[in-house]
Amino acid sequence: MKRYSVFAVAKNAMNYHQGWERAWRNPEPKAEYDVVIVGAGGHGLATAYYLAKNHGVTNVAVLEKGWLGGGNTGRNTTIIRSNYLQDESAALYELSRGLFEELSQKLNFNIMFSPRGVLMLAQTEHEKRAWMRTHHATRINGIHTEWVDVARVKQLCPIINDSPEARYPILGALWQPRGGTARHDAVAWGFARAADDMGVDVIQNCAVEGVDVENGKVTGVRTSRGAIKCGKLGVVVAGHTSMLTDMAGFRMPIESVALQALVSEPIKPCLDIVVMANTVHGYMSQSDKGELVIGGGADGFNNYTQRGSFHHVEETVTALVETFPIISRLRMLRQWGGVADMTGDRSPIIGKTPVENMFVNCGWGTGGFKATPGSGHCFAATIARGEPDEIAAPFAMDRFKEGRMIDESVAAAVAH
Amino acid sequence: MLLLTCPYCGVTAEETEFHPGGQAHIERKAGTEHSDAEFEEYLFLRNNPKGVHLERWRHQYGCGKWFNVARDTRTLEVYGSYEIEAKEPPQEIKDRIAQRLAETGLPEKTVN
Ligand SMILES: Cc1cc2nc3c(=O)[nH]c(=O)nc-3n(C[C@H](O)[C@H](O)[C@H](O)COP(=O)(O)OP(=O)(O)OC[C@H]3O[C@@H](n4cnc5c(N)ncnc54)[C@H](O)[C@@H]3O)c2cc1C
Ligand SMILES: [Zn+2]
């Protein structure tokens, strides 16, 4: 792999940028791998990267039915934060947020991590207490957050409606200064390029259609490009998890629903932080291109179509117009949806399955982009050792049977 | 936007008048005689198919009753609604599903 640098840019400028090599190969699948990862979203690619980087496991394939990063990784609104209520979540998301800080350097790929700060508004007395509780919990967990008053909210975000007459007046906010955003595609591309460089085969247009299990142990997968044997199998397919586990003969505590997002026409810089208004179900940030990036709550019913119902868009926009009156006359340019994998406690599932040597990493639902490097980090360790590491252990799927929920659904009405 | 029909009051309305309630026909296994695994199955494990899905809806802003719907999670096509007491869709809805699957060439559920 030729390193990207200012010198490389200068050198390639000499021959009109004709000399850049492919960022990753386009290999044919081999007959057998030590580890097969299904799903080349950010989490699958990060898993492959850390398998190679931290555990020296390089005979790895990442199989993707479409193009890499074309799932939820390329569809999310890129909010990164780690101010989660429960200790287990705080550890996982803070590991991930920390990894984001130096990811561009580590991957030699600019993932445009922008720790611009995430502001979570409190708009009811109940929400205020909940965020204060979260603030104290994160402090105990060594994560820097602040409880800020309305005056500070207005200072951080001048376009916000701070009127006490608003239907849901702002009573304060939970502020995580080192939260922010990153370029979602770049995260997938950066991990793919770095993993490929260490020998990982990233194989696109290769759909897994069957899982071979012998005596309770996984032996390989059947794909649209032939059978591939594997020592270990990691399933990282977000909304499609139930289908993969169906192939292996067991069920998951997951339902797949549509989550939508939209962007406005580009305007001059007016918002340099991320603002989340969970009571009214809407959140917003501004992209480098000037578009306002907008999201809200998930649709309510099972749905694999990557498109949702219009009334959810309407509700989100209504809420945000109340919160940011200046956006009322903006036109919306694009709208899309992803298939979010929702678990019963709104926390992910990472770890072993009833099938030996088959592992799952899923259930990130509406909020897993922020966890991409951390998830890959602990899932790679879990696959390499065959046992979950310290961070992953609480997220095992048997927590549903044992009643050990990691309840984040009450901690964040809109989970991003 | 889905159009659903309440089998009780006969009203056909947009999905905003209804509230989704997830997978239908789940057997309640929550008694003292049931194991942890059965309890887990009842509370959390779901079929979540990419295809024909039998699910519950409530006529929230109407008569308030719960009922069942057969719907396709790939196409959002609604095959029909039926009463909450039923253990499975009535023959008429089963026939419609079979007919539509034959017309579209789709399997009952898609593997990926
Ligand atoms: C609209 C929207 C907004 C969001 N906003 C945020 C946010 O602001 N912050 C945040 O942290 N998170 C957010 N999320 C959630 C986040 O996008 C996801 O949790 C995360 O990207 C999941 O990554 P992944 O790699 O697990 O899944 P994906 O990126 O979906 O990757 C899974 C891959 O598996 C492939 N696959 C599926 N089945 C098969 C098969 N049979 N064979 C081969 N390949 C297969 C798919 O094609 C896909 O590429 C949002 C999600 C959506 C939809
Ligand atoms: Zn009714």
XYZ file of N, CA, C and O and ligand atoms in Angstrom, chain B residues 5-11 17-18 58-67, ligand 2:
77
model
N -57.083 -2.142 7.268
C -58.521 -2.220 7.542
C -58.737 -2.899 8.886
O -58.188 -3.973 9.140
N -59.485 -2.273 9.736
C -59.804 -2.861 11.034
C -60.938 -3.874 10.841
O -62.002 -3.521 10.346
N -60.697 -5.146 11.200
C -61.733 -6.160 10.967
C -62.939 -5.994 11.895
O -63.970 -6.622 11.678
N -62.807 -5.172 12.925
C -63.927 -5.008 13.864
C -64.892 -3.922 13.416
O -66.079 -4.164 13.277
N -64.358 -2.707 13.164
C -65.292 -1.646 12.784
C -65.321 -1.430 11.276
O -66.080 -0.592 10.782
N -64.442 -2.164 10.554
C -64.504 -2.114 9.101
C -63.885 -0.872 8.482
O -63.905 -0.706 7.268
N -63.286 -0.023 9.299
C -62.691 1.214 8.783
C -61.369 0.915 8.072
O -60.545 0.154 8.575
N -53.454 6.018 11.895
C -54.607 5.795 12.771
C -54.422 4.524 13.625
O -55.216 4.235 14.512
N -53.369 3.778 13.295
C -53.144 2.486 13.960
C -51.801 2.492 14.694
O -50.951 3.333 14.442
N -53.099 -2.190 16.463
C -54.212 -1.725 17.291
C -54.867 -0.545 16.590
O -54.184 0.329 16.051
N -56.186 -0.546 16.579
C -56.907 0.577 15.975
C -56.941 1.724 16.984
O -57.979 2.046 17.567
N -55.772 2.327 17.152
C -55.496 3.303 18.215
C -56.475 4.480 18.246
O -57.010 4.824 19.275
N -56.653 5.112 17.097
C -57.515 6.299 17.064
C -58.880 5.963 16.459
O -59.478 6.758 15.752
N -59.323 4.727 16.709
C -60.629 4.300 16.235
C -61.310 3.542 17.351
O -61.426 4.034 18.472
N -61.639 2.282 17.070
C -62.381 1.510 18.065
C -61.495 1.006 19.198
O -61.990 0.493 20.195
N -60.156 1.124 19.029
C -59.255 0.757 20.113
C -58.912 -0.718 20.200
O -58.156 -1.139 21.081
N -59.430 -1.538 19.275
C -59.199 -2.984 19.382
C -57.907 -3.437 18.700
O -57.468 -2.851 17.718
N -57.338 -4.518 19.249
C -56.192 -5.180 18.631
C -56.690 -6.143 17.554
O -57.725 -6.770 17.725
N -55.928 -6.263 16.466
C -56.246 -7.261 15.441
C -54.955 -7.725 14.770
O -53.873 -7.228 15.076
Zn -61.609 -0.486 14.549
